[in-house]
PDB file of C-alpha atoms in Angstrom:
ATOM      1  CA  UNK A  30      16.701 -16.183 -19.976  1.00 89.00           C
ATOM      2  CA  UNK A  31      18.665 -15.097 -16.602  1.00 94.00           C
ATOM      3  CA  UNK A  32      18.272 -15.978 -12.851  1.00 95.00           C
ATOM      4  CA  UNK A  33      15.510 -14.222 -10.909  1.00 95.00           C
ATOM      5  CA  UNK A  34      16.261 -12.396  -7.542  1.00 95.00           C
ATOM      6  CA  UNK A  35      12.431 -11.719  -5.958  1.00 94.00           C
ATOM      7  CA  UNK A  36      12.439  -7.903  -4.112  1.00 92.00           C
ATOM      8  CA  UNK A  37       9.835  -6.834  -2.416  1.00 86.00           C
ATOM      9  CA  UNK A  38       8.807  -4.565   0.528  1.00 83.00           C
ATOM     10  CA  UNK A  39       6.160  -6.638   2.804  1.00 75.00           C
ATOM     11  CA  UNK A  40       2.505  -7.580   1.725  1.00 73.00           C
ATOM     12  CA  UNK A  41       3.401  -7.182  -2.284  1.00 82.00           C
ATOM     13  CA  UNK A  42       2.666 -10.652  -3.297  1.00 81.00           C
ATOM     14  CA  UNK A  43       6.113 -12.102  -3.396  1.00 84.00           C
ATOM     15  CA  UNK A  44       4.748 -15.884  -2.602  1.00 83.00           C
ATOM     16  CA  UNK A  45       1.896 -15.375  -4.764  1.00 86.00           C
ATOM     17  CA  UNK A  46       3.888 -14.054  -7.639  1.00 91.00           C
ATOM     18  CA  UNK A  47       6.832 -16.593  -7.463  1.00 91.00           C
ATOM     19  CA  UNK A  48       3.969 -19.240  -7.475  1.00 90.00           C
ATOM     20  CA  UNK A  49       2.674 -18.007 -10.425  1.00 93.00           C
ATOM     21  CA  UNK A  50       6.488 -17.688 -11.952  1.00 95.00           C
ATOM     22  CA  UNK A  51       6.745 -21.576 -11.000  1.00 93.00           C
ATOM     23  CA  UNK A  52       3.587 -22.769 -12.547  1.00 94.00           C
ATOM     24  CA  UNK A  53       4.381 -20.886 -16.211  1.00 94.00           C
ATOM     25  CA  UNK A  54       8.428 -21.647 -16.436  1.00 92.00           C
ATOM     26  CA  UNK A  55       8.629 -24.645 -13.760  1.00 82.00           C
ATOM     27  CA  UNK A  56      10.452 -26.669 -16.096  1.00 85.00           C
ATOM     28  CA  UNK A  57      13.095 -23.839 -16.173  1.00 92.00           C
ATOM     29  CA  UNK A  58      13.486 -22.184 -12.719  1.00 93.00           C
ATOM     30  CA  UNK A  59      14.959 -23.895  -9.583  1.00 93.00           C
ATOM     31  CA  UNK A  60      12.706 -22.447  -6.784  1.00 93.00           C
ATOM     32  CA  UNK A  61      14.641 -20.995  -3.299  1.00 91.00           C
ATOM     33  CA  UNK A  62      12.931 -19.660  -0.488  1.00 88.00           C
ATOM     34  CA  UNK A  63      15.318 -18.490   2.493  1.00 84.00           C
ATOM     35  CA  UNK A  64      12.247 -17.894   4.665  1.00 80.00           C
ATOM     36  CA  UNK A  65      10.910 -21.485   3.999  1.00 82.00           C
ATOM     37  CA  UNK A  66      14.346 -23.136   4.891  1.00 85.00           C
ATOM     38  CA  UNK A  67      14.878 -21.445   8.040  1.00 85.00           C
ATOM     39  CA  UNK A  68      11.163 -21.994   8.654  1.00 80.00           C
ATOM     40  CA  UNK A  69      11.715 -25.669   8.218  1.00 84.00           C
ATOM     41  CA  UNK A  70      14.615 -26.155  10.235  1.00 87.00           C
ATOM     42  CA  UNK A  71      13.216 -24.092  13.086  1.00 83.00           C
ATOM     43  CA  UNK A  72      11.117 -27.057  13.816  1.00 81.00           C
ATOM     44  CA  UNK A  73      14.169 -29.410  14.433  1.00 84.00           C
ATOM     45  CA  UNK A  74      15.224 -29.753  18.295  1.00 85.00           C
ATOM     46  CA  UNK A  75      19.063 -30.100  17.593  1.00 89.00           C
ATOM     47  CA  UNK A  76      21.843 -27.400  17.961  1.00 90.00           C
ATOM     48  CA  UNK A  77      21.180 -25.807  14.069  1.00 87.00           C
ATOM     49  CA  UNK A  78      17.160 -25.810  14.764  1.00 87.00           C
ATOM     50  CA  UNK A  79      17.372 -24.136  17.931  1.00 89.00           C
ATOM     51  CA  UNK A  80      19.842 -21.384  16.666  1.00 87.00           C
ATOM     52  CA  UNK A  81      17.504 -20.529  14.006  1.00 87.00           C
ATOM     53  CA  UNK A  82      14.248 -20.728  16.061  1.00 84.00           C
ATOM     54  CA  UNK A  83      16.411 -18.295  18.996  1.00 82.00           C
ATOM     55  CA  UNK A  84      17.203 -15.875  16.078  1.00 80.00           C
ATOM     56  CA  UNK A  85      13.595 -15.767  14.775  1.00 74.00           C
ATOM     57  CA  UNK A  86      11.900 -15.741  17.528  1.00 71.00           C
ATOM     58  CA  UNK A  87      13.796 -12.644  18.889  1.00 70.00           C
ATOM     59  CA  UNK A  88      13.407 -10.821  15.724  1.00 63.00           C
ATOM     60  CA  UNK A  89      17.379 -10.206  15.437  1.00 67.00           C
ATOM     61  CA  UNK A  90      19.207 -10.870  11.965  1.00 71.00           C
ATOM     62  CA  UNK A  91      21.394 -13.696  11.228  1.00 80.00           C
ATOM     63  CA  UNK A  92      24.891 -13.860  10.305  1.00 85.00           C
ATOM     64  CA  UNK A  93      25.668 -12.702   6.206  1.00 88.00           C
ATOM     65  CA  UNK A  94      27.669 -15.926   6.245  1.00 88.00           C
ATOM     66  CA  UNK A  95      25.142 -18.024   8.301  1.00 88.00           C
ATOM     67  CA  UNK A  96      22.535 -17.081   5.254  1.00 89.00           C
ATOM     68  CA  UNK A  97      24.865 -17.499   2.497  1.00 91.00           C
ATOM     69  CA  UNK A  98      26.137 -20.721   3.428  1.00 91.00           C
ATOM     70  CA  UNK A  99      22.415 -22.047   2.258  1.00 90.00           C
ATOM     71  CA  UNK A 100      22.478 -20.452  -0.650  1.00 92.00           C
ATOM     72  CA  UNK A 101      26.255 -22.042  -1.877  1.00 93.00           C
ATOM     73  CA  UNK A 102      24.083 -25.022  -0.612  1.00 92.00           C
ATOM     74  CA  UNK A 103      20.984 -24.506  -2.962  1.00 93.00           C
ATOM     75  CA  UNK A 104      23.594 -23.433  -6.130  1.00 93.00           C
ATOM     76  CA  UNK A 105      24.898 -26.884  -5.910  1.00 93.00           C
ATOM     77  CA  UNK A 106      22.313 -29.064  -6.511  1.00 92.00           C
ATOM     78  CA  UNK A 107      20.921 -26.679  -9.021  1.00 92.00           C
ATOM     79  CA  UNK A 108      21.378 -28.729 -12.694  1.00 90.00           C
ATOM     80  CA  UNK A 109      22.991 -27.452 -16.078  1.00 89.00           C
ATOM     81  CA  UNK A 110      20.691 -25.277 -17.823  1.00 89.00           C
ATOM     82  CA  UNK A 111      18.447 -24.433 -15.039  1.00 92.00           C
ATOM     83  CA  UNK A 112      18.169 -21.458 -13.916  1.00 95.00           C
ATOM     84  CA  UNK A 113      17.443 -20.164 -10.293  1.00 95.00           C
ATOM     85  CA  UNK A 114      14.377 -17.923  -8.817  1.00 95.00           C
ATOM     86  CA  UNK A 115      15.622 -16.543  -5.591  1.00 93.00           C
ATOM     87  CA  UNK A 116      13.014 -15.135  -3.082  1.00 88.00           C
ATOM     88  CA  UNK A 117      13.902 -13.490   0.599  1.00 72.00           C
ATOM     89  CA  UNK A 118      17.362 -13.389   0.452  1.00 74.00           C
ATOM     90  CA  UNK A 119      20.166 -11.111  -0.050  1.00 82.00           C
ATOM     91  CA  UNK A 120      17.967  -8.607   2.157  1.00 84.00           C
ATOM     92  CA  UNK A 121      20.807  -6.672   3.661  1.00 89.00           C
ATOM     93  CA  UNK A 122      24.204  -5.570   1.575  1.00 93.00           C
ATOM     94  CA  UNK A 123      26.734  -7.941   3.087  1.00 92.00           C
ATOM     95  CA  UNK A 124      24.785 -10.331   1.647  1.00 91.00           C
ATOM     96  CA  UNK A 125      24.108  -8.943  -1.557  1.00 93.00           C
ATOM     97  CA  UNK A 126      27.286  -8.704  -2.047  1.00 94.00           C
ATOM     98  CA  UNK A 127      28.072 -12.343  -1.564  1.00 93.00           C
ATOM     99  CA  UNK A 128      25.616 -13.435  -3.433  1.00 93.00           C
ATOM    100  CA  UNK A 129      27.147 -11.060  -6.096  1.00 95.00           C
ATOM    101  CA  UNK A 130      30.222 -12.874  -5.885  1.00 95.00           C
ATOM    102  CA  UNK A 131      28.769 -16.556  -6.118  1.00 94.00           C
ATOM    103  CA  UNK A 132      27.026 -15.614  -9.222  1.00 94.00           C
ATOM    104  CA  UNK A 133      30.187 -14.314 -10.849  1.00 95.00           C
ATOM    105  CA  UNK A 134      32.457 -17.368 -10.015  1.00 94.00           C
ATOM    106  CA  UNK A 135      29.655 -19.280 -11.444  1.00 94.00           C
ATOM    107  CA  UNK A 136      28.750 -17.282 -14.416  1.00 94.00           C
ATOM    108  CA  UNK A 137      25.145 -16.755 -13.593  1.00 95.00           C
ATOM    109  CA  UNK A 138      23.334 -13.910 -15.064  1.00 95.00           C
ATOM    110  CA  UNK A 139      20.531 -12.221 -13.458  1.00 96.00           C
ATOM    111  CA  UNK A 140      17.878  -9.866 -12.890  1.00 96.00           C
ATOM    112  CA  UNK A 141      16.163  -8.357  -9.864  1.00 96.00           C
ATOM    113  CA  UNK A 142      12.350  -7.893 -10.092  1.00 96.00           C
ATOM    114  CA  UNK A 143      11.141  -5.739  -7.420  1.00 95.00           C
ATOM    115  CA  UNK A 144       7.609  -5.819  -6.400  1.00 94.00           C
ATOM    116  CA  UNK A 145       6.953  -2.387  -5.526  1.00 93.00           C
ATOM    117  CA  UNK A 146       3.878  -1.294  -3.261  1.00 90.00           C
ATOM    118  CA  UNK A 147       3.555   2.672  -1.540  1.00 88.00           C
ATOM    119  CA  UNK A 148       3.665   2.144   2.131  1.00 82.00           C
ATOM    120  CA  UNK A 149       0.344   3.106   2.818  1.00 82.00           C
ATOM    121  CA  UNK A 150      -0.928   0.206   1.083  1.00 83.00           C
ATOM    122  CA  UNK A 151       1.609  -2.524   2.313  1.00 80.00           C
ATOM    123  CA  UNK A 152       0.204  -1.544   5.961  1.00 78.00           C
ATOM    124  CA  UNK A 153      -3.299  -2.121   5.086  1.00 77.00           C
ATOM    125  CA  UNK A 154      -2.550  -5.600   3.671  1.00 78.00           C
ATOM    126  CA  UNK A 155       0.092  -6.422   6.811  1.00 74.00           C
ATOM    127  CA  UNK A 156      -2.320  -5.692   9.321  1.00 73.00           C
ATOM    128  CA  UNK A 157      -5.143  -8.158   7.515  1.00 78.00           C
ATOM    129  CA  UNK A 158      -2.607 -10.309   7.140  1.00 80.00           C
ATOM    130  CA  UNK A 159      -4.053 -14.300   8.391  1.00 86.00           C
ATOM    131  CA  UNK A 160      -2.144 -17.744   8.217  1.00 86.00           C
ATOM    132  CA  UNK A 161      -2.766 -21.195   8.265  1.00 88.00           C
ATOM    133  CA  UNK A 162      -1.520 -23.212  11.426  1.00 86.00           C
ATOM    134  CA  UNK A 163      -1.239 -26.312   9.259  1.00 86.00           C
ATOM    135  CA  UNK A 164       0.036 -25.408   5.868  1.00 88.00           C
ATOM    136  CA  UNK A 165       1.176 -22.149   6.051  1.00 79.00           C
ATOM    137  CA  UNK A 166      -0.882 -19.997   3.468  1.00 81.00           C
ATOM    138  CA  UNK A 167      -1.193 -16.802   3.848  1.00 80.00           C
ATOM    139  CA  UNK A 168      -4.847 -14.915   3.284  1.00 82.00           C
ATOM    140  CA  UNK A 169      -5.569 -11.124   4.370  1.00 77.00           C
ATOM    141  CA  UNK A 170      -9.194 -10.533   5.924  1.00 78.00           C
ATOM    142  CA  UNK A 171     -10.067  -7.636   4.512  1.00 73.00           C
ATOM    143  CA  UNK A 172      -9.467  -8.873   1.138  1.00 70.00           C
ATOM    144  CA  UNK A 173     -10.208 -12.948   1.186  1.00 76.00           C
ATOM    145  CA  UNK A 174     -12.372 -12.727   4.191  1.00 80.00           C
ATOM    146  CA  UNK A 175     -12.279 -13.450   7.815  1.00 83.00           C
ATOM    147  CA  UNK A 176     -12.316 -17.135   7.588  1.00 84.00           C
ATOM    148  CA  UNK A 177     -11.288 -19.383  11.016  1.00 87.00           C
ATOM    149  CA  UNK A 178     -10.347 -22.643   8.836  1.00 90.00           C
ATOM    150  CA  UNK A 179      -8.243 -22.960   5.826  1.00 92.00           C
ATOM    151  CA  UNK A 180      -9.943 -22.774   2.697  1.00 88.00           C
ATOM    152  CA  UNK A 181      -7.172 -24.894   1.507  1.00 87.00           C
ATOM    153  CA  UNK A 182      -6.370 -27.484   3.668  1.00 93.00           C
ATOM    154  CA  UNK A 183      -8.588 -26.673   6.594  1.00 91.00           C
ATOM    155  CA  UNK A 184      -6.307 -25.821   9.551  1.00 92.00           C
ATOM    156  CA  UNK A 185      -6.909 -23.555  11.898  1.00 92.00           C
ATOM    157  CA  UNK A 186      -6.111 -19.569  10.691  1.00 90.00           C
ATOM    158  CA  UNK A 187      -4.401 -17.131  12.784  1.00 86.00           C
ATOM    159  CA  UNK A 188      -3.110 -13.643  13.017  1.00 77.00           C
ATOM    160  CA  UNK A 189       0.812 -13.523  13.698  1.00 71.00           C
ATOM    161  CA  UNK A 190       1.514 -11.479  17.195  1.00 65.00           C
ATOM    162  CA  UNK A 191       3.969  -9.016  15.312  1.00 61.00           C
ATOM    163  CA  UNK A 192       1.251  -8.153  12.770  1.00 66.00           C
ATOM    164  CA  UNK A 193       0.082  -4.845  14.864  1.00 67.00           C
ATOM    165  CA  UNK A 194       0.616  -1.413  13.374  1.00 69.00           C
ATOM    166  CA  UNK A 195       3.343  -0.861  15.624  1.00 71.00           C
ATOM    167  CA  UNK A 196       5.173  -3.830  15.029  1.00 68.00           C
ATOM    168  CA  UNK A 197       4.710  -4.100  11.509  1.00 73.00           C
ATOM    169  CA  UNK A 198       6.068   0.057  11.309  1.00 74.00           C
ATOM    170  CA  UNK A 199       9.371  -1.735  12.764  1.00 73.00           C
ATOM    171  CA  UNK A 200       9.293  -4.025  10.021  1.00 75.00           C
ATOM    172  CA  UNK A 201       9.174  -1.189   7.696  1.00 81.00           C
ATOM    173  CA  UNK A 202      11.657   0.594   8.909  1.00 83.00           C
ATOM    174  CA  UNK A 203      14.052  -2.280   9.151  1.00 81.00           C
ATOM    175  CA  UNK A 204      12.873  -2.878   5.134  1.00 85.00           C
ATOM    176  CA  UNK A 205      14.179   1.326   4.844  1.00 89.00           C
ATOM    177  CA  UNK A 206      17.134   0.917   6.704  1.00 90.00           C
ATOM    178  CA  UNK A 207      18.398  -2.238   5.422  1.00 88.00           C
ATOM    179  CA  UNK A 208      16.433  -3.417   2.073  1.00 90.00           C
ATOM    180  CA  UNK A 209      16.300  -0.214   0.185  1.00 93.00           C
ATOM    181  CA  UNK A 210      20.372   0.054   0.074  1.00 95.00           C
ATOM    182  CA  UNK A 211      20.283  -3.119  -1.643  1.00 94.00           C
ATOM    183  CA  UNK A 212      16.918  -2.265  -3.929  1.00 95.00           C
ATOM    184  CA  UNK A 213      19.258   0.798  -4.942  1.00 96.00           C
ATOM    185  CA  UNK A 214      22.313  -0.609  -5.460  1.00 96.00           C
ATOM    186  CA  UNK A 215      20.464  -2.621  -8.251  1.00 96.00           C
ATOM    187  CA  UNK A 216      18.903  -0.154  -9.398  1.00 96.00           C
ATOM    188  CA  UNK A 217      22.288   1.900 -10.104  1.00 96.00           C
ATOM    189  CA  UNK A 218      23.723  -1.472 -12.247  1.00 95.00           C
ATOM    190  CA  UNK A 219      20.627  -1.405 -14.386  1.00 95.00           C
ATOM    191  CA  UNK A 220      19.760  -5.194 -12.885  1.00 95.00           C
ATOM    192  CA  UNK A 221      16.521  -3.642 -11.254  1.00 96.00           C
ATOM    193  CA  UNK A 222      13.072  -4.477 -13.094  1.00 96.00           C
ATOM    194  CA  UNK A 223      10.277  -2.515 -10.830  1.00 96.00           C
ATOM    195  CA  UNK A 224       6.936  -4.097 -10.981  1.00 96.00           C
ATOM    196  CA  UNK A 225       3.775  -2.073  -9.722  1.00 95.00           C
ATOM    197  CA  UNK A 226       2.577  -4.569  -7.490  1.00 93.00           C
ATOM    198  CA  UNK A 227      -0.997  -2.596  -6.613  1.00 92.00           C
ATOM    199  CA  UNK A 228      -3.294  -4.283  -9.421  1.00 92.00           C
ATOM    200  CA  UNK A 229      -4.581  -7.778  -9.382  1.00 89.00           C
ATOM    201  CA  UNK A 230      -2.080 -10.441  -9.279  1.00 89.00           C
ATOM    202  CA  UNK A 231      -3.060 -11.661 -12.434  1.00 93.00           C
ATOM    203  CA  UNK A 232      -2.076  -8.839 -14.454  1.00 95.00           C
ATOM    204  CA  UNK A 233       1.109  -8.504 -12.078  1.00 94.00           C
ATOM    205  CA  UNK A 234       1.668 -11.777 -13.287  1.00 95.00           C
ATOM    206  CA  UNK A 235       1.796 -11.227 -16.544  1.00 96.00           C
ATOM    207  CA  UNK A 236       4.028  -7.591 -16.382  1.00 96.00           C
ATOM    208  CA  UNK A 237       6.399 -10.065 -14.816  1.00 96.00           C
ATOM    209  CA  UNK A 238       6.311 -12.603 -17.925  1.00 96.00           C
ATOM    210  CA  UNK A 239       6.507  -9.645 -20.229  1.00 96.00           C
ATOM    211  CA  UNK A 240      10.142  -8.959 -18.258  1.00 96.00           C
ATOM    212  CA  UNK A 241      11.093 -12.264 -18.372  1.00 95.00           C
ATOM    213  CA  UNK A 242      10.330 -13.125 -21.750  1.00 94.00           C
ATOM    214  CA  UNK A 243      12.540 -10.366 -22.854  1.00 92.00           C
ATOM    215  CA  UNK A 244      16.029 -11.766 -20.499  1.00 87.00           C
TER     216      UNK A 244
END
């Protein structure tokens, strides 16, 4: 078995799928979400919060280094003979690269699975795209139904500003621009395991297991 980098281009199922990861090989993986750092810290009114809620807020791209520095973070509390799934992040080349390099000081093997969706289809789940105020989960309208309370928990649902067809064709192009070097570059070592990630997450699921069960 090898460490997991999660690639995806938006509305695949990346959270859904790295759940699903978790619940079958938890004893194995070390779970790291960039997103759900950042996310956390956001919240905190000091000089590192407010940085990170300026940055997301205005849609702009934090510092390689910034990002990385989190990740050197997460590697070191990560025990012998686990092994690490890695979702969000490196999204850009600088930090692929770095991330690169941290792995090879450290000896890490790994693989990339990329969930792969046509664009066409990753716009029709973006713009049905509806989240929990209180926990977070994500549901899409048009395929869980257009609930106002959480299913889960029962907070109030809501549809993120930047989740219009123009905004989200931004996002895209951002994910074209600055993604797909990376996605390629992977591709090129032979570290790149593409996963159709149009049929039901259940059977997505288990073409990932199939991959990982042969690392």
């Amino acid at each position: 078995m090898k460490d997991i980098v999660i690639l995806w281009i938006q509305w695949s199922g990346k959270w859904t799928q790295s759940k699903k990861i978790l619940e079958k090989y938890g004893d194995k993986f070390l779970y790291y979400d960039t997103w759900r750092v950042f996310r956390a810290l956001k919240s905190n009114d000091n000089a590192l919060g407010n940085y990170i809620s300026t940055v997301m807020d205005k849609g702009l791209l934090m510092d390689d280094s910034f990002i990385i520095s989190f990740f050197d973070s997460f590697m070191f509390v990560v025990e012998p003979g686990q092994y690490m799934l890695i979702d969000w992040s490196p999204r850009q080349i600088g930090q692929m690269f770095l991330m690169i390099e941290r792995m090879r000081k450290s000896k890490r093997e790994f693989k990339v699975i990329f969930l792969d969706l046509p664009e066409e289809e990753a716009l029709k789940r973006l713009s049905g795209r509806i989240i929990c105020k209180k926990c977070n989960k994500v549901y899409n309208k048009n395929i869980d139904g257009n609930f106002k309370t959480c299913p889960d928990c029962g907070g109030e649902m809501f549809q993120r500003q930047d989740d219009t067809p123009e905004a989200i064709k931004v996002r895209l192009e951002q994910y074209y621009k600055l993604t797909m070097p990376v996605i390629d570059y992977f591709d090129d070592k032979w570290l790149l395991i593409r996963i159709d990630a149009r049929p039901d997450p259940d059977t997505i699921a288990q073409n990932i297991f199939d991959e990982i069960e042969k690392m």
